[in-house]
Amino acid sequence: MRDNKMSSKRADSRFSRLSIVIALSASALLSVVGPAHAAPAKDPLPADIPDYQAALNAVKSTDVRNAVCRFLLTPVPTGGADGPVQTIPETAEPCQGLPVFTIKDPVARNEITPGFVAGTAKPLPTEAIKLTQLVSSLSATVNGRSATVMLAPTQGGGWHLAAIRDGDSDATYASKATLGTLVFTEPQIRGWYQLKLTTVEPLNDEARQGLGGQASVSLSDYQKLVKARYADKLPGSEYDTNGYSSGYSPQRSADDVSSSTLLLASGSSAALVLAGGAVVFRRRRRASTR
């Protein structure tokens, strides 16, 4: 009986120590990952992107492929942001004579939200970053050029062609997302970042400059940086109403200065010209951030 009691005490002691270890381990884990709502940021996988099949159908469609071919056949506009509009007539077989290429499956293009910039949204991945577009690059360069196909969400569901842009940096950086991380852009400076938990790390030189040369900052500190840069330039601000720029907008990217863009935004003159049988190419003005 005495031996049984001693065994029971030893078992209780081991159980108690095990409980302490578990409790300490859980405490350490919580101190690392933070509250439950600060779960790891994760770029949406295709299965998580709404109507992803519609996006696949769009980039594989004949209409989008023909638009890409017409884009690749058109000289890059000259003359800067205010240069002349260039058009190329519609042809029955715009891809004829071009090297073989495919349009890759689209990936998520995430951007900082206006609420995060204004400081009204909390520095949490779910409130700081949002999916704005899907981007696809080409499998090969054509006529010495690469291009990015940009899809925008269609009202009521699905995706449609929004633009075709010279270069493939958007798709290249957007594809750097890994399991448990999220990649996003600060389009005004062409900065690309990776978000790990609540730590922001730069992926290109523009982003490193945006962080003041730091290797990483907290999402909270990053919010302070972008708030200082753009909070007084949001739509409706005095900066905006005085005409210095069109205000903060995720779609106004500095990329538009250095690359030609086929604009197909709904209601734009480009869309109207395209509907009339021609593609319009133009450079978009860079939004000032002064």
C-alpha positions as semicolon CSV with decimal commas, in nm:
position;residue;x (nm);y (nm);z (nm)
1;M;0,000;0,000;0,000
2;R;0,284;0,233;0,090
3;D;0,451;0,160;-0,243
4;N;0,125;0,240;-0,422
5;K;0,101;0,574;-0,241
6;M;0,460;0,661;-0,329
7;S;0,398;0,569;-0,694
8;S;0,086;0,782;-0,692
9;K;0,278;1,079;-0,548
10;R;0,553;1,041;-0,807
11;A;0,292;1,026;-1,083
12;D;0,120;1,336;-0,944
13;S;0,454;1,513;-0,928
14;R;0,536;1,422;-1,289
15;F;0,189;1,535;-1,399
16;S;0,233;1,862;-1,214
17;R;0,570;1,928;-1,377
18;L;0,426;1,837;-1,717
19;S;0,139;2,080;-1,662
20;I;0,384;2,357;-1,576
21;V;0,590;2,286;-1,890
22;I;0,278;2,291;-2,109
23;A;0,161;2,614;-1,948
24;L;0,498;2,780;-1,996
25;S;0,519;2,660;-2,355
26;A;0,174;2,795;-2,431
27;S;0,264;3,125;-2,269
28;A;0,581;3,150;-2,475
29;L;0,390;3,071;-2,792
30;L;0,131;3,337;-2,720
31;S;0,402;3,592;-2,651
32;V;0,543;3,521;-2,998
33;V;0,228;3,510;-3,208
34;G;0,029;3,761;-3,009
35;P;-0,349;3,756;-2,966
36;A;-0,568;3,519;-3,161
37;H;-0,664;3,790;-3,410
38;A;-0,297;3,837;-3,505
39;A;-0,284;3,505;-3,689
40;P;-0,014;3,466;-3,953
41;A;-0,074;3,673;-4,263
42;K;-0,122;3,453;-4,566
43;D;-0,155;3,540;-4,931
44;P;-0,478;3,400;-5,071
45;L;-0,429;3,072;-5,251
46;P;-0,625;3,021;-5,572
47;A;-0,886;2,830;-5,374
48;D;-0,928;3,134;-5,147
49;I;-0,968;3,389;-5,427
50;P;-1,332;3,454;-5,513
51;D;-1,432;3,328;-5,857
52;Y;-1,078;3,213;-5,935
53;Q;-1,204;2,992;-6,216
54;A;-1,344;3,303;-6,381
55;A;-0,997;3,459;-6,360
56;L;-0,843;3,150;-6,519
57;N;-1,103;3,158;-6,794
58;A;-1,027;3,526;-6,856
59;V;-0,649;3,491;-6,898
60;K;-0,692;3,184;-7,118
61;S;-0,954;3,348;-7,337
62;T;-0,896;3,440;-7,700
63;D;-1,003;3,800;-7,637
64;V;-0,740;3,857;-7,368
65;R;-0,470;3,682;-7,569
66;N;-0,550;3,896;-7,873
67;A;-0,538;4,210;-7,659
68;V;-0,192;4,108;-7,533
69;C;-0,073;4,051;-7,890
70;R;-0,199;4,393;-8,001
71;F;-0,024;4,546;-7,702
72;L;0,305;4,375;-7,788
73;L;0,281;4,491;-8,149
74;T;0,233;4,854;-8,049
75;P;0,541;5,073;-7,994
76;V;0,589;5,202;-7,643
77;P;0,443;5,555;-7,623
78;T;0,693;5,840;-7,618
79;G;0,667;6,192;-7,485
80;G;0,624;6,121;-7,114
81;A;0,302;6,134;-6,915
82;D;0,148;6,387;-7,152
83;G;0,263;6,215;-7,469
84;P;0,030;6,152;-7,760
85;V;-0,222;5,870;-7,750
86;Q;-0,131;5,584;-7,983
87;T;-0,376;5,344;-8,141
88;I;-0,345;5,028;-8,343
89;P;-0,630;4,906;-8,563
90;E;-0,809;4,583;-8,486
91;T;-0,687;4,290;-8,694
92;A;-0,841;3,949;-8,747
93;E;-0,531;3,759;-8,632
94;P;-0,326;3,990;-8,403
95;C;-0,110;3,703;-8,274
96;Q;-0,009;3,584;-8,619
97;G;0,367;3,592;-8,666
98;L;0,444;3,641;-8,295
99;P;0,650;3,387;-8,098
100;V;0,453;3,130;-7,902
101;F;0,372;3,233;-7,545
102;T;0,120;3,154;-7,276
103;I;-0,033;3,370;-7,005
104;K;0,045;3,228;-6,662
105;D;-0,217;3,161;-6,397
106;P;-0,301;3,484;-6,212
107;V;-0,177;3,561;-5,862
108;A;-0,303;3,802;-5,599
109;R;-0,194;4,167;-5,605
110;N;-0,248;4,311;-5,258
111;E;-0,225;4,677;-5,157
112;I;-0,241;4,882;-4,840
113;T;-0,592;5,003;-4,763
114;P;-0,699;5,371;-4,743
115;G;-0,815;5,308;-4,384
116;F;-0,470;5,180;-4,291
117;V;-0,312;5,486;-4,452
118;A;-0,551;5,720;-4,273
119;G;-0,482;5,551;-3,939
120;T;-0,846;5,454;-3,886
121;A;-0,782;5,083;-3,945
122;K;-0,593;4,875;-3,692
123;P;-0,243;4,755;-3,781
124;L;-0,365;4,400;-3,846
125;P;-0,314;4,208;-4,170
126;T;-0,688;4,174;-4,226
127;E;-0,739;4,551;-4,203
128;A;-0,410;4,681;-4,344
129;I;-0,397;4,484;-4,668
130;K;-0,658;4,396;-4,927
131;L;-0,672;4,208;-5,255
132;T;-0,728;4,463;-5,534
133;Q;-0,630;4,285;-5,855
134;L;-0,499;3,964;-6,001
135;V;-0,189;3,975;-6,220
136;S;-0,044;3,735;-6,476
137;S;0,286;3,746;-6,658
138;L;0,382;3,585;-6,988
139;S;0,575;3,260;-7,018
140;A;0,830;3,424;-7,247
141;T;0,936;3,762;-7,377
142;V;0,784;3,860;-7,710
143;N;0,960;4,102;-7,942
144;G;1,198;4,161;-7,655
145;R;0,915;4,272;-7,425
146;S;0,749;4,124;-7,121
147;A;0,400;4,218;-7,012
148;T;0,161;4,189;-6,721
149;V;-0,210;4,118;-6,760
150;M;-0,410;4,286;-6,485
151;L;-0,758;4,164;-6,387
152;A;-1,008;4,361;-6,181
153;P;-1,313;4,223;-6,002
154;T;-1,638;4,251;-6,194
155;Q;-1,939;4,390;-6,012
156;G;-2,163;4,098;-5,929
157;G;-1,879;3,846;-5,942
158;G;-1,599;3,732;-6,166
159;W;-1,295;3,908;-6,313
160;H;-1,230;4,108;-6,626
161;L;-0,930;4,251;-6,811
162;A;-0,845;4,589;-6,662
163;A;-0,504;4,666;-6,814
164;I;-0,196;4,529;-6,981
165;R;0,132;4,677;-6,867
166;D;0,488;4,661;-6,992
167;G;0,719;4,461;-6,767
168;D;0,642;4,181;-6,525
169;S;0,747;4,322;-6,188
170;D;0,397;4,310;-6,041
171;A;0,355;3,941;-6,112
172;T;0,715;3,863;-6,015
173;Y;0,685;4,019;-5,670
174;A;0,330;3,901;-5,613
175;S;0,452;3,545;-5,675
176;K;0,702;3,568;-5,389
177;A;0,434;3,491;-5,130
178;T;0,507;3,176;-4,932
179;L;0,301;2,963;-4,698
180;G;0,211;3,180;-4,399
181;T;0,324;3,510;-4,552
182;L;0,160;3,787;-4,751
183;V;0,313;4,006;-5,022
184;F;0,175;4,353;-5,088
185;T;0,263;4,673;-5,266
186;E;0,277;5,039;-5,175
187;P;0,208;5,150;-5,532
188;Q;0,291;5,519;-5,493
189;I;0,663;5,438;-5,456
190;R;0,663;5,102;-5,638
191;G;0,753;4,941;-5,307
192;W;0,695;4,569;-5,255
193;Y;0,693;4,413;-4,909
194;Q;0,648;4,078;-4,739
195;L;0,439;4,057;-4,423
196;K;0,536;3,784;-4,175
197;L;0,298;3,776;-3,879
198;T;0,309;4,151;-3,804
199;T;0,660;4,221;-3,937
200;V;0,706;4,409;-4,264
201;E;1,018;4,334;-4,471
202;P;1,120;4,505;-4,798
203;L;1,149;4,309;-5,121
204;N;1,297;4,578;-5,347
205;D;1,505;4,896;-5,327
206;E;1,200;5,122;-5,332
207;A;1,057;4,941;-5,031
208;R;1,390;4,962;-4,847
209;Q;1,391;5,336;-4,905
210;G;1,030;5,346;-4,788
211;L;1,140;5,190;-4,459
212;G;1,426;5,433;-4,423
213;G;1,687;5,165;-4,487
214;Q;1,563;4,937;-4,210
215;A;1,568;4,561;-4,267
216;S;1,222;4,526;-4,112
217;V;0,962;4,717;-3,910
218;S;0,648;4,624;-3,725
219;L;0,318;4,663;-3,908
220;S;0,231;4,933;-3,655
221;D;0,548;5,130;-3,734
222;Y;0,491;5,084;-4,106
223;Q;0,145;5,234;-4,064
224;K;0,303;5,542;-3,910
225;L;0,531;5,576;-4,211
226;V;0,256;5,557;-4,475
227;K;0,026;5,776;-4,270
228;A;0,294;6,044;-4,266
229;R;0,339;6,005;-4,642
230;Y;-0,021;5,994;-4,762
231;A;-0,281;6,065;-4,493
232;D;-0,313;6,429;-4,599
233;K;-0,341;6,329;-4,966
234;L;-0,643;6,100;-4,949
235;P;-0,941;6,171;-5,177
236;G;-1,132;6,472;-5,047
237;S;-0,830;6,617;-4,869
238;E;-0,719;6,977;-4,925
239;Y;-0,422;6,843;-5,119
240;D;-0,665;6,659;-5,344
241;T;-0,921;6,937;-5,386
242;N;-0,648;7,190;-5,469
243;G;-0,557;6,978;-5,767
244;Y;-0,202;6,878;-5,672
245;S;-0,294;6,518;-5,751
246;S;-0,598;6,300;-5,773
247;G;-0,551;6,199;-5,412
248;Y;-0,442;5,863;-5,280
249;S;-0,562;5,577;-5,494
250;P;-0,437;5,217;-5,504
251;Q;-0,458;5,224;-5,882
252;R;-0,230;5,527;-5,926
253;S;0,110;5,367;-5,939
254;A;0,449;5,512;-6,016
255;D;0,489;5,213;-6,250
256;D;0,267;5,401;-6,492
257;V;0,537;5,659;-6,557
258;S;0,798;5,411;-6,672
259;S;0,578;5,169;-6,862
260;S;0,308;5,178;-7,120
261;T;-0,033;5,058;-7,013
262;L;-0,331;4,939;-7,207
263;L;-0,622;5,088;-7,015
264;L;-0,954;4,909;-7,029
265;A;-1,119;5,056;-6,722
266;S;-1,494;5,065;-6,747
267;G;-1,621;5,398;-6,876
268;S;-1,280;5,524;-6,983
269;S;-1,207;5,664;-7,325
270;A;-0,973;5,371;-7,380
271;A;-1,260;5,128;-7,338
272;L;-1,474;5,326;-7,580
273;V;-1,201;5,332;-7,842
274;L;-1,138;4,962;-7,795
275;A;-1,505;4,892;-7,848
276;G;-1,481;5,088;-8,172
277;G;-1,212;4,856;-8,307
278;A;-0,886;5,008;-8,186
279;V;-0,661;4,973;-7,886
280;V;-0,547;5,287;-7,707
281;F;-0,210;5,308;-7,537
282;R;-0,103;5,595;-7,320
283;R;0,114;5,677;-7,025
284;R;-0,060;5,759;-6,703
285;R;0,043;6,057;-6,494
286;R;0,223;5,983;-6,174
287;A;0,039;6,097;-5,864
288;S;0,258;6,339;-5,675
289;T;0,341;6,256;-5,314
290;R;0,491;6,584;-5,213
